[in-house]
Short mmCIF file of C-alpha atoms and ligand atoms in Angstrom, two decimals:
data_model
loop_
_atom_site.label_atom_id
_atom_site.label_comp_id
_atom_site.label_asym_id
_atom_site.label_seq_id
_atom_site.Cartn_x
_atom_site.Cartn_y
_atom_site.Cartn_z
CA MET A 138 0.00 0.00 0.00
CA ASP A 139 1.57 3.28 -1.07
CA ILE A 140 -0.18 5.69 1.33
CA PRO A 141 1.00 9.02 -0.23
CA SER A 142 -0.41 8.05 -3.63
CA LEU A 143 -3.92 7.32 -2.33
CA SER A 144 -6.89 9.48 -3.28
CA ILE A 145 -10.49 9.59 -2.07
CA ASP A 146 -11.72 7.92 -5.28
CA GLY A 147 -8.87 5.41 -5.32
CA ILE A 148 -9.58 4.32 -1.74
CA ARG A 149 -13.25 3.89 -2.45
CA GLU A 150 -12.59 1.71 -5.50
CA ALA A 151 -10.04 -0.40 -3.65
CA LEU A 152 -12.41 -0.92 -0.71
CA LEU A 153 -15.34 -1.91 -2.89
CA ALA A 154 -13.10 -4.23 -4.96
CA ARG A 155 -11.85 -5.75 -1.67
CA HIS A 156 -8.20 -4.97 -2.51
CA PHE A 157 -7.78 -3.97 1.11
CA SER A 158 -10.10 -3.32 4.03
CA ALA A 159 -10.57 0.01 5.77
CA SER A 160 -9.07 -1.55 8.90
CA GLU A 161 -5.92 -2.59 7.03
CA LEU A 162 -5.64 0.87 5.50
CA ALA A 163 -6.11 2.60 8.87
CA ALA A 164 -3.40 0.49 10.52
CA GLU A 165 -0.99 1.14 7.67
CA ALA A 166 -1.79 4.89 7.49
CA LEU A 167 -1.28 5.26 11.24
CA ARG A 168 2.03 3.44 11.09
CA PHE A 169 3.19 5.59 8.18
CA ALA A 170 2.10 8.88 9.79
CA GLN A 171 3.81 7.99 13.07
CA THR A 172 7.05 7.09 11.30
CA GLU A 173 7.04 10.26 9.21
CA ASN A 174 6.13 12.63 12.03
CA PRO A 175 9.56 13.22 13.63
CA ARG A 176 10.69 14.82 10.34
CA THR A 177 8.05 17.58 10.35
CA ASN A 178 6.20 17.61 13.72
CA ALA A 179 2.97 17.98 11.73
CA TYR A 180 0.92 15.97 14.22
CA LEU A 181 0.68 16.76 17.92
CA HIS A 182 -0.99 13.47 18.80
CA PHE A 183 -2.55 10.44 17.19
CA CYS A 184 -5.80 8.69 18.06
CA PRO A 185 -5.25 5.08 16.96
CA GLU A 186 -8.21 3.62 18.86
CA ARG A 187 -10.61 6.07 17.34
CA ALA A 188 -9.17 5.47 13.85
CA ILE A 189 -9.40 1.69 14.11
CA GLU A 190 -12.97 1.93 15.39
CA ALA A 191 -14.01 4.24 12.51
CA ALA A 192 -12.40 1.91 9.98
CA ARG A 193 -14.19 -1.07 11.50
CA ARG A 194 -17.53 0.68 11.02
CA VAL A 195 -16.69 1.26 7.34
CA ASP A 196 -15.77 -2.40 6.87
CA GLU A 197 -19.06 -3.43 8.49
CA ARG A 198 -21.07 -1.19 6.19
CA ILE A 199 -19.30 -2.65 3.15
CA ALA A 200 -19.84 -6.22 4.42
CA ARG A 201 -23.57 -5.48 4.79
CA GLY A 202 -23.69 -4.17 1.22
CA GLU A 203 -24.39 -0.59 2.35
CA ASP A 204 -22.91 2.58 0.87
CA PRO A 205 -19.83 3.23 3.03
CA GLY A 206 -20.07 7.01 2.51
CA PRO A 207 -18.30 9.57 0.31
CA LEU A 208 -15.13 9.52 2.46
CA ALA A 209 -15.09 5.78 3.16
CA GLY A 210 -11.82 4.77 4.77
CA VAL A 211 -10.10 8.07 3.94
CA PRO A 212 -7.30 8.91 6.41
CA VAL A 213 -7.82 12.49 7.62
CA ALA A 214 -6.12 14.84 10.07
CA VAL A 215 -7.77 17.67 12.00
CA LYS A 216 -6.18 20.89 13.22
CA ASP A 217 -5.85 20.91 16.99
CA VAL A 218 -8.14 23.93 17.45
CA ILE A 219 -11.13 21.75 16.47
CA VAL A 220 -12.44 19.73 19.39
CA THR A 221 -12.59 15.94 19.44
CA GLN A 222 -14.38 14.00 22.13
CA GLY A 223 -11.97 12.03 24.28
CA VAL A 224 -9.00 13.12 22.16
CA ARG A 225 -6.70 15.82 23.51
CA THR A 226 -7.23 19.24 21.91
CA THR A 227 -4.49 21.69 22.81
CA CYS A 228 -4.92 24.59 20.35
CA GLY A 229 -1.11 24.60 20.24
CA SER A 230 -1.15 26.11 23.74
CA LYS A 231 0.53 25.07 26.95
CA LEU A 232 -2.63 26.20 28.74
CA LEU A 233 -4.63 23.39 27.13
CA GLU A 234 -1.87 20.78 27.13
CA HIS A 235 -4.04 18.29 29.01
CA TYR A 236 -7.51 19.35 27.84
CA ILE A 237 -9.74 16.49 26.72
CA PRO A 238 -13.00 17.81 25.24
CA PRO A 239 -16.29 16.16 26.17
CA TYR A 240 -17.79 16.59 22.66
CA ASP A 241 -16.98 16.58 18.94
CA ALA A 242 -17.07 19.56 16.58
CA THR A 243 -19.86 19.28 14.02
CA ALA A 244 -17.35 19.16 11.14
CA VAL A 245 -15.65 16.17 12.77
CA VAL A 246 -18.97 14.38 13.34
CA ARG A 247 -19.83 14.89 9.67
CA LEU A 248 -16.43 13.64 8.47
CA GLU A 249 -16.79 10.43 10.44
CA GLN A 250 -20.42 9.92 9.39
CA ALA A 251 -19.14 10.07 5.81
CA GLY A 252 -16.69 7.26 6.57
CA ALA A 253 -13.48 9.24 7.18
CA VAL A 254 -10.85 7.84 9.54
CA LEU A 255 -9.35 10.42 11.91
CA LEU A 256 -5.66 9.63 12.42
CA GLY A 257 -4.75 12.49 14.72
CA LYS A 258 -4.61 16.18 15.50
CA THR A 259 -2.31 18.57 13.72
CA ASN A 260 0.08 21.17 15.04
CA CYS A 261 -0.76 24.87 14.68
CA ASP A 262 0.12 28.31 15.95
CA GLU A 263 -1.20 28.90 19.47
CA PHE A 264 -4.95 29.56 19.18
CA ALA A 265 -4.42 29.89 15.40
CA MET A 266 -2.49 33.12 15.80
CA GLY A 267 0.38 33.17 13.37
CA SER A 268 1.58 32.72 9.83
CA SER A 269 4.46 30.26 10.23
CA ASN A 270 3.48 27.70 12.87
CA GLU A 271 6.37 28.94 15.00
CA ASN A 272 3.94 30.13 17.69
CA SER A 273 3.02 26.57 18.70
CA ALA A 274 3.90 25.72 22.30
CA PHE A 275 4.87 22.27 21.05
CA GLY A 276 7.54 23.25 18.57
CA PRO A 277 7.30 24.46 15.00
CA VAL A 278 6.30 22.36 12.00
CA ARG A 279 8.82 21.93 9.21
CA ASN A 280 7.80 22.27 5.59
CA PRO A 281 7.98 18.71 4.16
CA LEU A 282 9.23 20.10 0.84
CA ALA A 283 12.10 22.07 2.43
CA LEU A 284 12.80 21.12 6.02
CA ASP A 285 14.62 24.36 6.89
CA ARG A 286 11.51 26.35 5.99
CA VAL A 287 8.15 27.01 7.63
CA PRO A 288 4.99 25.32 6.34
CA GLY A 289 3.03 28.54 6.75
CA GLY A 290 0.42 29.04 9.41
CA SER A 291 -1.56 28.79 11.35
CA SER A 292 -2.82 25.49 9.85
CA GLY A 293 0.77 24.46 9.09
CA GLY A 294 0.41 20.96 10.53
CA SER A 295 -2.64 20.22 8.38
CA ALA A 296 -0.93 21.49 5.21
CA ALA A 297 2.25 19.53 6.01
CA ALA A 298 0.30 16.33 6.74
CA VAL A 299 -1.38 16.52 3.33
CA ALA A 300 1.81 17.54 1.52
CA GLN A 301 3.84 14.68 3.02
CA GLY A 302 1.05 12.29 2.12
CA THR A 303 0.22 11.02 5.60
CA ALA A 304 -3.36 12.30 5.34
CA VAL A 305 -5.42 12.39 2.16
CA ALA A 306 -7.32 15.40 3.46
CA ALA A 307 -7.22 17.61 6.52
CA LEU A 308 -9.28 20.27 8.24
CA GLY A 309 -7.79 23.65 8.99
CA SER A 310 -9.17 26.93 10.21
CA ASP A 311 -8.84 30.34 8.58
CA THR A 312 -9.34 33.70 10.25
CA GLY A 313 -6.97 35.78 8.15
CA GLY A 314 -5.38 33.32 5.74
CA SER A 315 -4.46 30.30 7.84
CA ILE A 316 -5.72 27.73 5.33
CA ARG A 317 -4.71 29.38 2.04
CA GLN A 318 -1.24 30.58 3.04
CA PRO A 319 0.03 27.19 4.35
CA ALA A 320 -1.62 25.46 1.37
CA SER A 321 0.37 27.80 -0.90
CA PHE A 322 3.62 27.20 1.03
CA CYS A 323 3.21 23.40 0.97
CA GLY A 324 1.90 23.01 -2.58
CA VAL A 325 -1.56 21.69 -1.74
CA VAL A 326 -5.12 22.96 -2.26
CA GLY A 327 -6.75 24.85 0.63
CA VAL A 328 -10.30 26.20 0.84
CA THR A 329 -11.87 28.89 3.01
CA PRO A 330 -15.61 28.59 2.41
CA THR A 331 -18.16 31.39 2.73
CA TYR A 332 -18.52 32.54 6.34
CA GLY A 333 -21.35 30.43 7.77
CA ARG A 334 -21.05 27.64 5.18
CA VAL A 335 -19.47 25.28 7.71
CA SER A 336 -20.59 25.15 11.33
CA ARG A 337 -18.12 26.58 13.83
CA TYR A 338 -19.52 24.42 16.61
CA GLY A 339 -16.45 22.94 18.26
CA LEU A 340 -13.98 25.29 16.59
CA THR A 341 -12.10 27.04 19.39
CA ALA A 342 -12.91 30.72 18.94
CA PHE A 343 -10.12 33.10 17.94
CA ALA A 344 -12.04 35.94 16.23
CA SER A 345 -15.59 34.65 15.92
CA SER A 346 -16.74 36.95 13.11
CA LEU A 347 -13.79 35.86 10.96
CA ASP A 348 -13.25 32.18 11.88
CA HIS A 349 -13.87 29.50 9.25
CA ILE A 350 -13.27 25.74 9.10
CA GLY A 351 -12.19 24.47 5.69
CA PRO A 352 -10.50 21.55 3.93
CA LEU A 353 -6.98 20.98 2.59
CA ALA A 354 -6.20 18.19 0.11
CA ARG A 355 -3.96 17.42 -2.84
CA SER A 356 -6.63 18.11 -5.48
CA VAL A 357 -9.47 20.56 -6.03
CA LYS A 358 -11.98 17.76 -6.42
CA GLU A 359 -11.03 16.23 -3.09
CA CYS A 360 -11.41 19.59 -1.34
CA ALA A 361 -14.82 19.93 -3.00
CA THR A 362 -15.87 16.50 -1.75
CA VAL A 363 -14.75 17.21 1.81
CA LEU A 364 -16.40 20.62 1.86
CA GLN A 365 -19.66 19.11 0.69
CA VAL A 366 -19.55 16.64 3.58
CA ILE A 367 -18.90 19.23 6.30
CA ALA A 368 -21.01 22.12 4.92
CA GLY A 369 -24.59 23.00 5.75
CA ARG A 370 -26.80 24.34 8.47
CA ASP A 371 -26.17 23.18 12.02
CA GLY A 372 -28.62 23.95 14.79
CA ARG A 373 -25.68 24.26 17.17
CA ASP A 374 -24.19 27.29 15.39
CA SER A 375 -26.67 30.11 14.83
CA THR A 376 -24.32 31.72 12.28
CA SER A 377 -24.28 28.61 10.09
CA ALA A 378 -26.25 29.23 6.92
CA ALA A 379 -29.31 27.36 5.71
CA ALA A 380 -28.27 27.84 2.05
CA PRO A 381 -28.49 24.52 0.15
CA VAL A 382 -25.15 22.80 -0.46
CA PRO A 383 -24.68 21.93 -4.14
CA ASN A 384 -22.89 18.82 -5.38
CA TYR A 385 -19.63 20.64 -6.11
CA ALA A 386 -17.61 17.72 -7.48
CA ALA A 387 -20.30 16.85 -10.03
CA GLN A 388 -19.91 20.25 -11.68
CA LEU A 389 -16.18 20.08 -12.36
CA ASP A 390 -16.18 19.67 -16.14
CA GLY A 391 -13.03 21.65 -16.98
CA ASN A 392 -14.98 24.18 -19.07
CA VAL A 393 -14.57 27.76 -17.91
CA LYS A 394 -14.75 29.43 -21.30
CA GLY A 395 -16.20 32.93 -21.14
CA LEU A 396 -15.88 33.25 -17.37
CA LYS A 397 -15.15 36.88 -16.41
CA LEU A 398 -12.18 37.26 -14.09
CA GLY A 399 -10.93 40.33 -12.22
CA LEU A 400 -7.29 41.02 -11.44
CA PRO A 401 -7.07 43.49 -8.53
CA ARG A 402 -4.52 46.17 -9.29
CA GLU A 403 -3.77 46.75 -5.59
CA TYR A 404 -2.57 43.14 -5.13
CA LEU A 405 0.03 43.25 -7.86
CA LYS A 406 2.08 46.31 -7.10
CA ASP A 407 4.33 44.88 -4.34
CA LEU A 408 4.67 41.35 -5.61
CA THR A 409 8.27 40.06 -5.68
CA SER A 410 9.58 39.09 -9.07
CA GLU A 411 9.52 35.31 -8.86
CA THR A 412 6.17 34.92 -7.11
CA GLY A 413 4.76 37.60 -9.40
CA GLY A 414 6.10 35.81 -12.48
CA LEU A 415 4.49 32.52 -11.46
CA PHE A 416 1.23 34.30 -10.75
CA GLN A 417 1.26 36.03 -14.15
CA GLY A 418 1.96 32.66 -15.78
CA GLY A 419 -1.14 31.33 -14.01
CA VAL A 420 -3.24 34.22 -15.29
CA GLN A 421 -1.97 33.49 -18.80
CA ALA A 422 -3.12 29.88 -18.42
CA LEU A 423 -6.59 31.09 -17.43
CA ARG A 424 -6.69 33.22 -20.59
CA GLN A 425 -5.77 30.14 -22.63
CA LEU A 426 -8.71 28.36 -21.03
CA GLY A 427 -10.99 31.01 -22.53
CA CYS A 428 -11.52 33.24 -19.48
CA GLN A 429 -11.85 36.97 -20.00
CA VAL A 430 -9.41 38.68 -17.68
CA ARG A 431 -9.63 42.36 -16.82
CA GLU A 432 -8.01 44.60 -14.26
CA ILE A 433 -10.22 45.73 -11.39
CA SER A 434 -9.69 47.93 -8.36
CA LEU A 435 -10.35 47.12 -4.70
CA PRO A 436 -9.43 50.53 -3.28
CA ALA A 437 -9.80 49.76 0.44
CA THR A 438 -7.14 47.01 0.24
CA ASP A 439 -4.45 49.27 1.69
CA TYR A 440 -6.28 49.37 5.03
CA ALA A 441 -6.94 45.64 5.28
CA VAL A 442 -4.00 44.58 7.45
CA ALA A 443 -4.58 47.38 9.97
CA CYS A 444 -8.32 46.73 10.00
CA TYR A 445 -7.83 42.99 10.52
CA TYR A 446 -5.34 43.35 13.36
CA ILE A 447 -7.73 45.64 15.22
CA LEU A 448 -10.84 43.51 14.80
CA ALA A 449 -9.13 40.12 15.19
CA THR A 450 -7.28 41.17 18.35
CA ALA A 451 -10.41 42.79 19.81
CA GLU A 452 -12.40 39.59 19.37
CA ALA A 453 -9.47 37.45 20.51
CA SER A 454 -9.02 39.41 23.73
CA SER A 455 -12.62 38.68 24.59
CA ASN A 456 -12.59 35.02 23.47
CA LEU A 457 -9.38 34.21 25.34
CA ALA A 458 -10.78 35.58 28.60
CA ARG A 459 -12.24 32.14 29.31
CA TYR A 460 -8.80 30.59 29.90
CA ASP A 461 -8.61 31.53 33.53
CA GLY A 462 -7.42 28.40 35.31
CA VAL A 463 -10.91 27.75 36.68
CA ARG A 464 -12.50 25.96 33.77
CA TYR A 465 -10.63 24.20 30.94
CA THR A 466 -7.04 24.97 31.58
CA SER A 467 -4.18 23.86 33.71
CA ARG A 468 -3.83 26.12 36.76
CA SER A 469 -0.79 27.90 38.09
CA ALA A 470 0.47 25.93 41.07
CA SER A 471 1.35 28.68 43.52
CA SER A 472 -1.07 31.55 44.10
CA GLU A 473 -2.27 33.17 47.28
CA THR A 474 -5.44 34.85 46.04
CA LEU A 475 -7.98 34.28 43.26
CA ALA A 476 -6.73 37.32 41.34
CA ASP A 477 -3.17 36.00 41.60
CA MET A 478 -4.32 32.63 40.33
CA TYR A 479 -5.88 34.23 37.21
CA ARG A 480 -2.79 36.34 36.61
CA ASN A 481 -0.30 33.55 37.15
CA THR A 482 -2.21 31.00 35.10
CA ARG A 483 -2.49 33.34 32.14
CA GLY A 484 1.00 34.72 32.56
CA GLU A 485 2.59 31.26 32.61
CA GLY A 486 0.26 29.68 30.07
CA PHE A 487 -0.05 32.04 27.12
CA GLY A 488 2.80 32.46 24.65
CA ALA A 489 4.13 35.87 23.60
CA GLU A 490 1.90 36.27 20.53
CA CYS A 491 -1.32 35.59 22.46
CA LYS A 492 -0.28 38.09 25.12
CA ARG A 493 0.51 40.69 22.47
CA ARG A 494 -2.93 40.22 20.93
CA ILE A 495 -4.77 40.32 24.25
CA MET A 496 -3.07 43.62 25.05
CA LEU A 497 -3.76 45.08 21.61
CA GLY A 498 -7.34 43.87 21.69
CA THR A 499 -8.19 45.21 25.14
CA TYR A 500 -6.57 48.51 24.16
CA VAL A 501 -8.66 49.01 21.00
CA LEU A 502 -11.81 48.10 22.95
CA SER A 503 -11.09 50.36 25.92
CA ALA A 504 -13.44 53.29 26.56
CA GLY A 505 -11.03 55.98 25.41
CA TYR A 506 -9.96 54.27 22.18
CA TYR A 507 -13.01 52.30 21.08
CA ASP A 508 -14.25 54.95 18.62
CA ALA A 509 -10.82 55.72 17.23
CA TYR A 510 -9.82 52.12 16.54
CA TYR A 511 -12.50 49.47 16.90
CA LEU A 512 -15.39 51.45 15.46
CA LYS A 513 -13.25 52.85 12.66
CA ALA A 514 -12.04 49.36 11.77
CA GLN A 515 -15.64 48.11 11.59
CA LYS A 516 -16.38 50.85 9.08
CA VAL A 517 -13.30 49.94 7.04
CA ARG A 518 -14.43 46.32 7.08
CA ALA A 519 -17.71 47.41 5.49
CA LEU A 520 -15.77 49.28 2.78
CA ILE A 521 -13.67 46.20 2.02
CA ALA A 522 -16.81 44.10 1.68
CA ARG A 523 -18.35 46.78 -0.55
CA ASP A 524 -15.28 46.74 -2.83
CA PHE A 525 -15.83 43.04 -3.45
CA ALA A 526 -19.58 43.46 -3.96
CA ASN A 527 -18.90 46.15 -6.56
CA ALA A 528 -16.29 44.02 -8.32
CA PHE A 529 -18.65 41.05 -8.47
CA GLN A 530 -21.14 43.18 -10.40
CA GLU A 531 -18.66 42.97 -13.26
CA VAL A 532 -16.73 39.75 -12.83
CA ASP A 533 -17.56 36.17 -11.81
CA ALA A 534 -14.34 35.54 -9.90
CA ILE A 535 -11.25 37.38 -8.71
CA VAL A 536 -7.77 35.91 -9.05
CA ALA A 537 -4.92 37.10 -6.86
CA PRO A 538 -1.68 35.95 -5.30
CA VAL A 539 -1.91 34.13 -1.95
CA SER A 540 1.23 35.46 -0.31
CA PRO A 541 3.92 37.95 -1.40
CA TYR A 542 6.60 35.22 -1.19
CA PRO A 543 7.03 31.44 -0.94
CA ALA A 544 7.85 29.57 2.31
CA PHE A 545 10.46 31.47 4.30
CA ARG A 546 13.15 30.03 6.59
CA LEU A 547 12.40 29.02 10.17
CA GLY A 548 13.31 31.91 12.44
CA GLU A 549 13.47 34.44 9.61
CA LYS A 550 10.53 36.55 10.76
CA VAL A 551 9.96 35.57 14.40
CA ASP A 552 11.42 38.75 15.82
CA ASP A 553 9.42 41.09 13.63
CA PRO A 554 5.67 40.71 14.22
CA VAL A 555 4.74 43.30 11.61
CA ALA A 556 6.74 41.52 8.88
CA MET A 557 4.97 38.33 9.93
CA TYR A 558 1.55 40.04 9.79
CA LEU A 559 2.27 41.17 6.23
CA SER A 560 2.41 37.51 5.09
CA ASP A 561 -1.37 37.67 5.02
CA ILE A 562 -1.76 40.90 3.12
CA TYR A 563 -3.60 39.19 0.24
CA THR A 564 -5.65 36.71 2.26
CA ILE A 565 -7.25 38.72 5.06
CA THR A 566 -9.54 40.68 2.75
CA GLY A 567 -11.48 37.52 1.84
CA ASP A 568 -12.07 36.77 5.53
CA LEU A 569 -13.11 40.35 6.28
CA ALA A 570 -15.68 40.17 3.45
CA GLY A 571 -16.77 36.61 4.36
CA ILE A 572 -16.55 35.42 0.75
CA PRO A 573 -15.29 32.01 -0.38
CA CYS A 574 -11.64 31.89 -1.38
CA MET A 575 -9.04 29.21 -1.97
CA SER A 576 -5.44 28.54 -2.90
CA VAL A 577 -4.55 26.25 -5.79
CA PRO A 578 -0.94 25.38 -6.72
CA CYS A 579 0.44 27.62 -9.47
CA GLY A 580 3.99 26.34 -10.01
CA THR A 581 7.27 26.31 -8.12
CA THR A 582 10.21 28.70 -7.84
CA ALA A 583 13.71 27.89 -9.11
CA GLU A 584 14.46 26.60 -5.59
CA GLY A 585 11.53 24.22 -5.83
CA LEU A 586 9.22 26.13 -3.48
CA PRO A 587 5.52 26.00 -4.34
CA VAL A 588 3.42 29.13 -4.89
CA GLY A 589 -0.37 29.22 -4.86
CA MET A 590 -2.94 31.22 -6.80
CA GLN A 591 -5.93 32.59 -4.95
CA ILE A 592 -9.47 32.47 -6.34
CA LEU A 593 -12.31 34.44 -4.71
CA THR A 594 -15.99 34.41 -5.64
CA ARG A 595 -19.37 35.75 -4.48
CA HIS A 596 -20.90 34.68 -1.17
CA PHE A 597 -22.01 31.02 -1.37
CA ASP A 598 -20.68 30.62 -4.92
CA GLU A 599 -18.08 27.98 -4.08
CA THR A 600 -19.20 26.20 -7.26
CA THR A 601 -17.64 28.80 -9.60
CA MET A 602 -14.52 28.88 -7.43
CA PHE A 603 -14.10 25.09 -7.61
CA ARG A 604 -14.86 24.97 -11.35
CA LEU A 605 -12.21 27.56 -12.10
CA ALA A 606 -9.63 25.98 -9.77
CA ASP A 607 -10.26 22.52 -11.20
CA ALA A 608 -9.90 23.71 -14.81
CA PHE A 609 -6.69 25.49 -13.83
CA GLU A 610 -5.37 22.38 -12.06
CA ARG A 611 -6.07 20.25 -15.16
CA HIS A 612 -4.20 22.77 -17.28
CA GLN A 613 -1.23 22.75 -14.87
CA ARG A 614 -1.05 18.94 -14.94
CA ARG A 615 -1.11 18.72 -18.73
N1 LIG B 143 -1.78 34.98 10.29
C1 LIG B 143 -3.02 35.58 10.68
C2 LIG B 143 -3.00 35.87 12.14
O1 LIG B 143 -2.00 35.63 12.73
C3 LIG B 143 -4.15 34.68 10.32
C4 LIG B 143 -4.37 33.58 11.29
C5 LIG B 143 -5.53 32.73 10.94
O2 LIG B 143 -6.07 32.83 9.85
N2 LIG B 143 -5.96 31.94 11.89
O3 LIG B 143 -3.94 36.30 12.72
#
């Protein structure tokens, strides 16, 4: 069994033809993932019992002649900010090192109902705050394609697991780019669906109005299949949308002739030569596929990073208030008073980036500064969303770079938070507007580092996004 070459369709065929059983595959996939892990640190922990049990259920369904589900036997990995019943969920934080959730996230329930086999939980920046995975309390992840480089973040473990072939698909979370940027850095496909498309029930909150769960996989079609499984209304998340979920994979016919695409001027001006060259090559390929490409303007783009780091930190400072040593977390051992206990627990438990964000967030929400920062940023967010709405009056999709550069070296940006924040300059706008967006591989640099192309579409129009990405992927593989 060659685990890294397996696909969702291939596994299904092999199971139905009785080439191997789901239980055999699960055992082999677990063994392979555990052997590979010391190289990259992509997984924080494995859940062999749960995996074997899920595989056994798939084998039983097949033995009874039932449909084993669209993800039958598929080895998957889930970012460690998404809760799993009975399986440790640390959020990459020392504070939650021993936390075992009493329930499953809706997305995880849906994956397993569809036959997926959860191998383990993937490493990430602490509470999903970061762009390189270096903010994890459990050590950074290494990019499987270049071990001295970062995999991107914050869903770096999920992207690395898929890129190294230990998981066929993975779940990540995206608040400002944390699915698309690591997908771009690791050469895999990553999808941030429309806000509300996938239930956030069981996703540990970072910035609730921006948080999304989404899939990573090695092909567009596989991402489409996984999204279809996890998407849809959930009574446990009032922000999850009731919009019907189309059969995405069925609409991938490779024909995108006549599609109108917008190229935002503001995203191209600072692009470094090599990444920019690869991106322009991708745009040329889309023209060859018959798309009509025109330049558009998204004028509020310049304010996006500032706007995001006000709103995201404001929401984070409130969401992280719950880690007080009383409820979920480990508690500081030596404190005289209750106030000391709060202070010591949080002081010892949170890493530097979380502390920085809590301070920034409480500052922008404080009585004297609320109007100047938080309220202003909310207004800017509305302008960014309006830019996209205006653009989508004229074009069906927007294509853009994912990140200004490919995977950088470990340690290269850790001492400069602002340089790190600028990694997400092209991705945070999609989150602020709540529109679907994804990264699809668009070639590699001379050093062999992958670069992704970003595709953004109207709210709930993941179908056009997948159709364009799939046609592009077919063209790239020709
Ligand atoms: N890198 C961004 C940040 O640090 C985005 C993180 C994310 O999308 N979760 O906030």
